[in-house]
Amino acid sequence: MRENTVKIGLMGLGTVGTGVVRIVQGHQEDLQKQTGLAIEIAKVLVKNAEKERNISLDDDILTTDPADLVENPDIDVIVEVIGGINPTKQYMLQALENGKHIVTANKDLMALHGAEILSKAQEKGCDVFYEASVGGGIPILRALVEGFSSDRITKMMGIVNGTTNYIMTKMSKEGADYAEVLKEAQELGYAESDPTADVEGHDAARKMAILGTLGFHVDMNLDDVDCEGISRVSAEDIAHAKQLGYEIKLLGIAQRDGELIDVSVQPTLVARSHPLASVNGVFNAVYVHGEAVGETMFYGPGAGELPTATAVVSDLVTVVKNKKLGVNGRGSVAPYKEKHLKTDDQIVSKYFLRLIVDDKRGVLAQITRILADHDVSLEQVLQQPYNDGKQSEIILVTHQASRKNIFDVRKLFEEIDSVYEVKSLYRVEGGEE
Amino acid sequence: MRENTVKIGLMGLGTVGTGVVRIVQGHQEDLQKQTGLAIEIAKVLVKNAEKERNISLDDDILTTDPADLVENPDIDVIVEVIGGINPTKQYMLQALENGKHIVTANKDLMALHGAEILSKAQEKGCDVFYEASVGGGIPILRALVEGFSSDRITKMMGIVNGTTNYIMTKMSKEGADYAEVLKEAQELGYAESDPTADVEGHDAARKMAILGTLGFHVDMNLDDVDCEGISRVSAEDIAHAKQLGYEIKLLGIAQRDGELIDVSVQPTLVARSHPLASVNGVFNAVYVHGEAVGETMFYGPGAGELPTATAVVSDLVTVVKNKKLGVNGRGSVAPYKEKHLKTDDQIVSKYFLRLIVDDKRGVLAQITRILADHDVSLEQVLQQPYNDGKQSEIILVTHQASRKNIFDVRKLFEEIDSVYEVKSLYRVEGGEE
């Protein structure tokens, strides 16, 4: 019997883990038709084996001891959905040491220690797949690794965090304030009680590091990803952006220009005509531009029990098929390109700048002079009364400018007397060049 | 040297063939890094070996004799981009008989004779991949076969023909007539001089048969796909649809309801809020709904030299990787479900109906009575003067109704005296249920 059954050790029985059990149990016949083998959940690591759960698993399957999985000679594949770095990383390395294949949804682990995990897997002839770590149910990693294997990716833009996209969508649709919408998202369970990882862009940065590594064939570190969150985006910013024909999204952008690359996560004005602008709520999307293929986009649910579990179990199907073929651990391609990161003077973008200034003669002239001195030219300028006419509000959309220059400009604006406040500075994507 | 090089026989050096040569030549180093083997275009089948071409290939590589490829013991993989059924099918079967793997962009061949080709491949231990046959550069077949291998697909909706989408987009944006836009598309090379296969929906039907087979694991024939083209869609239809919040698209829909399936291609009103509604011009998109994953969409260029060639060469990379691993011909899963097609009384949809009627008392009452008698209830009704007030135009959007009932209703409308003409009948997707 053993040779016709693949035994799974499932780590974690939270939202995604429960989804994995449901799909493996519910789709048993289809999975067997596709892989030629039966898939059995043999052990499940939980924190509390006594807890009531609304799925059916034999009692002796649940365990609180990770060794029952990673040291268990009967287990072929570890499915890891507990998340976090410690002690998960140790479990993964131990499992690989014991020749077990891994399917994981852990973007933190893969973004921070992916190279180490994959190199251990290579050494041991094991598979490691992590489709669920980026874009939930969207099969974007397969698209990059297989679908575009013949192409050279030049740009990836991702709405890869559902929590922040829910918040930005709600702010845009209702004109509501950030704090108000965040509170509501927390009540609905769309945001954690400590929302830092989501709203400060750390979660998105991890996903962009994974996309950068796979899309550009370089060993991208999290430190290489410039990251800014949404907590300073105001209802007024969004209103102004809409007026100019843009939505504000927390957008990850990974770009390649010859050998030079740049990966960042920032609140970004996206032109309404761009397909990313209408990706709303908890949905995710990744736009991919390749030299040969041109523009493509992949859209779907970024999180949730069953969508994420679909990605996990589809990876499991690949591991099981590989096992049947005897080729586990032999399909992966390690990053083979040297990493050359762009410096701030090489990173160019259009920018949106909002200033509050004294309402007196010559201020706009002073501002445009500073911009011109830094090679920043303007596409749109809007000046209007602010604070009951005591001040003015100046909205600028620039043409392509270097990050260095725009940061120098901001610094100068913060120093001169006639500028009361630099309210916001965001990059702009998808309009006319 | 031989064991480190995979030799390709390329059939066809038109648009896509040229793109394949460009990518294989231009990305040689990347391809070798990814596959571990060099890829060499060893022979190219052309109609005229003397023709001037703006790609560099040695003269002795070009041949007009298919046997130089399919009977050539040096050739490992046939890349087929000549299209058509005859003699292509014979070449493919011969190549498989001789143990050669196949990558093809031929939707006609795969939709009509896919089962025969794949079964011969299975028998001979050969790979056959055909990603480029549906959705050009969009890796949609991989998404279905691998990305959603663990899920059960319930619905696929595709804008899978760029020519008709170009025409419908242009008609919608400019209020232009079908004949006028078709002529322009022909001049621009977006439509063939004989546009039948595109505008009558045959091309889209072939692609939907392929999607149906892979998504539902049944052996879908082209005859199973109900097909209606766009040639009767008028500028007025589009204007009315827009007024009600819809775009008209030539939409392929493959649906599964338990064991019952239905695949069709028809002009369809798509609600503006649906992501398919904003897929414009020659772009393609496939919306996929799975029981577990929910809503996803894949968007990209549906045709063109390099996008389609990307899909072809990415398939080639898979064949070469499989060859390196020694697992060619062992990964494919034949359809394993019995096919049960829905009958017209089981196929339900919302419908848009446009009638020209005599402007006299009681006509609307007569029409709504006929609808009620056939269990068709109405979501929207609009009546307005037509033909300088000599007649009336009645626009109806129904709730869910069976295809049988709506066809019976149309037949009755065509028979009664007070209805002057049934101008149009289209299904409606994506609005509220």
mmCIF file of C-alpha atoms in Angstrom, chain B residues 189-378:
data_model
loop_
_atom_site.group_PDB
_atom_site.id
_atom_site.type_symbol
_atom_site.label_atom_id
_atom_site.label_comp_id
_atom_site.label_asym_id
_atom_site.label_seq_id
_atom_site.Cartn_x
_atom_site.Cartn_y
_atom_site.Cartn_z
ATOM 1 C CA GLY B 189 -3.862 43.460 -40.904
ATOM 2 C CA TYR B 190 -5.904 42.721 -37.767
ATOM 3 C CA ALA B 191 -8.469 40.803 -39.824
ATOM 4 C CA GLU B 192 -7.932 38.387 -42.728
ATOM 5 C CA SER B 193 -9.283 39.102 -46.202
ATOM 6 C CA ASP B 194 -11.686 36.207 -45.550
ATOM 7 C CA PRO B 195 -12.597 36.997 -41.946
ATOM 8 C CA THR B 196 -15.122 34.166 -41.498
ATOM 9 C CA ALA B 197 -13.145 32.068 -38.987
ATOM 10 C CA ASP B 198 -12.761 35.066 -36.697
ATOM 11 C CA VAL B 199 -16.034 36.969 -37.050
ATOM 12 C CA GLU B 200 -18.277 33.901 -37.075
ATOM 13 C CA GLY B 201 -16.672 32.731 -33.823
ATOM 14 C CA HIS B 202 -15.081 29.538 -35.189
ATOM 15 C CA ASP B 203 -11.611 30.482 -33.971
ATOM 16 C CA ALA B 204 -12.934 31.314 -30.491
ATOM 17 C CA ALA B 205 -14.959 28.073 -30.448
ATOM 18 C CA ARG B 206 -11.799 26.042 -31.065
ATOM 19 C CA LYS B 207 -10.035 27.752 -28.199
ATOM 20 C CA MET B 208 -13.036 27.212 -25.908
ATOM 21 C CA ALA B 209 -13.055 23.491 -26.815
ATOM 22 C CA ILE B 210 -9.412 23.316 -25.699
ATOM 23 C CA LEU B 211 -10.161 25.206 -22.459
ATOM 24 C CA GLY B 212 -13.199 23.004 -21.817
ATOM 25 C CA THR B 213 -11.172 19.822 -22.269
ATOM 26 C CA LEU B 214 -8.397 20.932 -19.907
ATOM 27 C CA GLY B 215 -10.557 22.713 -17.354
ATOM 28 C CA PHE B 216 -13.255 20.067 -17.023
ATOM 29 C CA HIS B 217 -11.199 16.918 -17.787
ATOM 30 C CA VAL B 218 -13.621 15.815 -20.488
ATOM 31 C CA ASP B 219 -13.043 15.096 -24.145
ATOM 32 C CA MET B 220 -14.660 18.203 -25.603
ATOM 33 C CA ASN B 221 -15.348 18.222 -29.339
ATOM 34 C CA LEU B 222 -15.756 21.268 -31.485
ATOM 35 C CA ASP B 223 -19.296 20.065 -32.287
ATOM 36 C CA ASP B 224 -20.133 20.431 -28.603
ATOM 37 C CA VAL B 225 -19.482 24.181 -28.737
ATOM 38 C CA ASP B 226 -22.484 26.281 -29.657
ATOM 39 C CA CYS B 227 -21.169 29.134 -31.778
ATOM 40 C CA GLU B 228 -22.521 32.482 -32.985
ATOM 41 C CA GLY B 229 -20.404 35.291 -34.439
ATOM 42 C CA ILE B 230 -20.499 39.081 -34.300
ATOM 43 C CA SER B 231 -21.541 39.909 -37.857
ATOM 44 C CA ARG B 232 -25.088 40.770 -36.834
ATOM 45 C CA VAL B 233 -24.121 43.033 -33.920
ATOM 46 C CA SER B 234 -25.111 46.586 -34.825
ATOM 47 C CA ALA B 235 -23.973 50.005 -33.648
ATOM 48 C CA GLU B 236 -27.461 50.434 -32.110
ATOM 49 C CA ASP B 237 -27.109 47.203 -30.113
ATOM 50 C CA ILE B 238 -23.865 48.493 -28.659
ATOM 51 C CA ALA B 239 -25.327 51.931 -27.932
ATOM 52 C CA HIS B 240 -28.285 50.369 -26.094
ATOM 53 C CA ALA B 241 -26.003 48.011 -24.170
ATOM 54 C CA LYS B 242 -23.799 50.905 -23.060
ATOM 55 C CA GLN B 243 -26.840 52.844 -21.954
ATOM 56 C CA LEU B 244 -27.768 49.929 -19.694
ATOM 57 C CA GLY B 245 -24.195 49.623 -18.309
ATOM 58 C CA TYR B 246 -22.807 46.872 -20.521
ATOM 59 C CA GLU B 247 -20.197 46.310 -23.223
ATOM 60 C CA ILE B 248 -20.832 43.717 -25.941
ATOM 61 C CA LYS B 249 -17.990 41.191 -26.280
ATOM 62 C CA LEU B 250 -17.619 37.993 -28.287
ATOM 63 C CA LEU B 251 -17.423 35.819 -25.207
ATOM 64 C CA GLY B 252 -16.658 32.120 -24.914
ATOM 65 C CA ILE B 253 -18.288 30.596 -21.847
ATOM 66 C CA ALA B 254 -17.573 27.105 -20.525
ATOM 67 C CA GLN B 255 -19.693 26.227 -17.516
ATOM 68 C CA ARG B 256 -19.962 23.212 -15.250
ATOM 69 C CA ASP B 257 -22.892 22.542 -12.975
ATOM 70 C CA GLY B 258 -22.305 19.295 -11.115
ATOM 71 C CA GLU B 259 -21.625 16.831 -13.923
ATOM 72 C CA LEU B 260 -23.386 18.877 -16.593
ATOM 73 C CA ILE B 261 -21.359 21.120 -18.842
ATOM 74 C CA ASP B 262 -22.022 23.644 -21.555
ATOM 75 C CA VAL B 263 -19.580 25.478 -23.814
ATOM 76 C CA SER B 264 -20.535 28.251 -26.197
ATOM 77 C CA VAL B 265 -19.293 31.329 -28.023
ATOM 78 C CA GLN B 266 -21.756 34.183 -28.464
ATOM 79 C CA PRO B 267 -21.888 37.969 -28.531
ATOM 80 C CA THR B 268 -22.578 38.746 -24.881
ATOM 81 C CA LEU B 269 -23.441 41.833 -22.862
ATOM 82 C CA VAL B 270 -20.809 42.064 -20.106
ATOM 83 C CA ALA B 271 -21.566 44.363 -17.153
ATOM 84 C CA ARG B 272 -19.119 47.258 -17.033
ATOM 85 C CA SER B 273 -18.125 46.332 -13.465
ATOM 86 C CA HIS B 274 -16.852 42.926 -14.605
ATOM 87 C CA PRO B 275 -13.076 42.785 -15.276
ATOM 88 C CA LEU B 276 -13.709 41.313 -18.750
ATOM 89 C CA ALA B 277 -15.611 44.439 -19.823
ATOM 90 C CA SER B 278 -12.445 46.537 -19.918
ATOM 91 C CA VAL B 279 -10.379 44.070 -21.959
ATOM 92 C CA ASN B 280 -10.012 46.108 -25.126
ATOM 93 C CA GLY B 281 -8.479 45.993 -28.586
ATOM 94 C CA VAL B 282 -6.460 42.943 -29.580
ATOM 95 C CA PHE B 283 -5.918 41.916 -25.949
ATOM 96 C CA ASN B 284 -7.259 38.587 -24.722
ATOM 97 C CA ALA B 285 -8.348 37.540 -21.257
ATOM 98 C CA VAL B 286 -9.614 34.390 -19.636
ATOM 99 C CA TYR B 287 -11.661 34.569 -16.453
ATOM 100 C CA VAL B 288 -11.537 31.368 -14.426
ATOM 101 C CA HIS B 289 -13.804 30.529 -11.515
ATOM 102 C CA GLY B 290 -12.894 27.578 -9.323
ATOM 103 C CA GLU B 291 -14.872 26.103 -6.435
ATOM 104 C CA ALA B 292 -12.018 26.782 -4.013
ATOM 105 C CA VAL B 293 -10.035 29.600 -5.581
ATOM 106 C CA GLY B 294 -13.017 31.756 -6.551
ATOM 107 C CA GLU B 295 -12.547 34.456 -9.196
ATOM 108 C CA THR B 296 -9.315 34.844 -11.145
ATOM 109 C CA MET B 297 -8.434 36.449 -14.456
ATOM 110 C CA PHE B 298 -5.507 36.170 -16.854
ATOM 111 C CA TYR B 299 -4.896 39.020 -19.258
ATOM 112 C CA GLY B 300 -2.406 39.598 -22.070
ATOM 113 C CA PRO B 301 -1.686 39.871 -25.782
ATOM 114 C CA GLY B 302 -3.741 37.364 -27.732
ATOM 115 C CA ALA B 303 -1.567 37.269 -30.800
ATOM 116 C CA GLY B 304 1.503 38.778 -32.431
ATOM 117 C CA GLU B 305 4.939 37.541 -33.424
ATOM 118 C CA LEU B 306 6.760 37.727 -30.121
ATOM 119 C CA PRO B 307 3.942 37.152 -27.593
ATOM 120 C CA THR B 308 2.884 33.935 -29.308
ATOM 121 C CA ALA B 309 6.519 32.917 -29.800
ATOM 122 C CA THR B 310 7.079 33.390 -26.048
ATOM 123 C CA ALA B 311 4.425 30.789 -25.346
ATOM 124 C CA VAL B 312 5.918 28.439 -27.949
ATOM 125 C CA VAL B 313 9.484 28.744 -26.654
ATOM 126 C CA SER B 314 8.373 28.426 -23.008
ATOM 127 C CA ASP B 315 6.762 25.109 -23.994
ATOM 128 C CA LEU B 316 10.020 24.201 -25.699
ATOM 129 C CA VAL B 317 11.862 24.925 -22.432
ATOM 130 C CA THR B 318 9.527 22.474 -20.678
ATOM 131 C CA VAL B 319 10.201 19.784 -23.304
ATOM 132 C CA VAL B 320 13.958 20.319 -22.975
ATOM 133 C CA LYS B 321 13.805 20.235 -19.163
ATOM 134 C CA ASN B 322 11.769 17.038 -19.356
ATOM 135 C CA LYS B 323 14.353 15.603 -21.735
ATOM 136 C CA LYS B 324 17.142 16.449 -19.319
ATOM 137 C CA LEU B 325 15.156 14.696 -16.566
ATOM 138 C CA GLY B 326 14.224 11.779 -18.814
ATOM 139 C CA VAL B 327 10.490 12.189 -18.227
ATOM 140 C CA ASN B 328 9.165 13.253 -21.628
ATOM 141 C CA GLY B 329 5.631 12.085 -22.311
ATOM 142 C CA ARG B 330 4.956 11.169 -18.711
ATOM 143 C CA GLY B 331 3.409 14.306 -17.316
ATOM 144 C CA SER B 332 0.164 14.646 -19.210
ATOM 145 C CA VAL B 333 -3.208 13.646 -17.789
ATOM 146 C CA ALA B 334 -5.812 12.460 -20.321
ATOM 147 C CA PRO B 335 -9.453 13.535 -19.812
ATOM 148 C CA TYR B 336 -10.835 11.225 -17.136
ATOM 149 C CA LYS B 337 -14.418 12.406 -16.794
ATOM 150 C CA GLU B 338 -17.463 11.437 -18.783
ATOM 151 C CA LYS B 339 -18.940 14.231 -20.826
ATOM 152 C CA HIS B 340 -22.549 15.183 -20.082
ATOM 153 C CA LEU B 341 -23.713 18.174 -22.078
ATOM 154 C CA LYS B 342 -26.545 20.404 -20.960
ATOM 155 C CA THR B 343 -29.641 20.542 -23.120
ATOM 156 C CA ASP B 344 -31.249 23.851 -24.058
ATOM 157 C CA ASP B 345 -33.717 23.655 -21.184
ATOM 158 C CA GLN B 346 -30.809 23.301 -18.727
ATOM 159 C CA ILE B 347 -28.732 26.212 -20.036
ATOM 160 C CA VAL B 348 -29.767 29.385 -18.233
ATOM 161 C CA SER B 349 -28.675 32.974 -18.661
ATOM 162 C CA LYS B 350 -29.949 36.497 -18.540
ATOM 163 C CA TYR B 351 -30.851 37.825 -21.981
ATOM 164 C CA PHE B 352 -31.013 41.140 -23.829
ATOM 165 C CA LEU B 353 -33.797 41.343 -26.403
ATOM 166 C CA ARG B 354 -34.479 44.177 -28.825
ATOM 167 C CA LEU B 355 -37.764 44.304 -30.754
ATOM 168 C CA ILE B 356 -39.309 46.706 -33.247
ATOM 169 C CA VAL B 357 -43.081 46.735 -32.808
ATOM 170 C CA ASP B 358 -46.127 48.514 -34.119
ATOM 171 C CA ASP B 359 -46.850 51.571 -32.030
ATOM 172 C CA LYS B 360 -50.326 50.594 -30.950
ATOM 173 C CA ARG B 361 -52.160 49.870 -27.754
ATOM 174 C CA GLY B 362 -51.669 46.477 -26.113
ATOM 175 C CA VAL B 363 -48.420 45.431 -27.829
ATOM 176 C CA LEU B 364 -46.304 45.594 -24.687
ATOM 177 C CA ALA B 365 -49.014 43.693 -22.811
ATOM 178 C CA GLN B 366 -48.985 40.989 -25.478
ATOM 179 C CA ILE B 367 -45.174 40.742 -25.339
ATOM 180 C CA THR B 368 -44.941 40.571 -21.561
ATOM 181 C CA ARG B 369 -47.726 37.960 -21.529
ATOM 182 C CA ILE B 370 -45.730 35.739 -23.927
ATOM 183 C CA LEU B 371 -42.656 36.149 -21.745
ATOM 184 C CA ALA B 372 -44.568 35.305 -18.558
ATOM 185 C CA ASP B 373 -46.103 32.246 -20.233
ATOM 186 C CA HIS B 374 -42.550 31.005 -20.852
ATOM 187 C CA ASP B 375 -41.266 31.658 -17.324
ATOM 188 C CA VAL B 376 -39.179 34.604 -18.469
ATOM 189 C CA SER B 377 -39.278 37.503 -16.006
ATOM 190 C CA LEU B 378 -37.887 40.958 -16.651
#
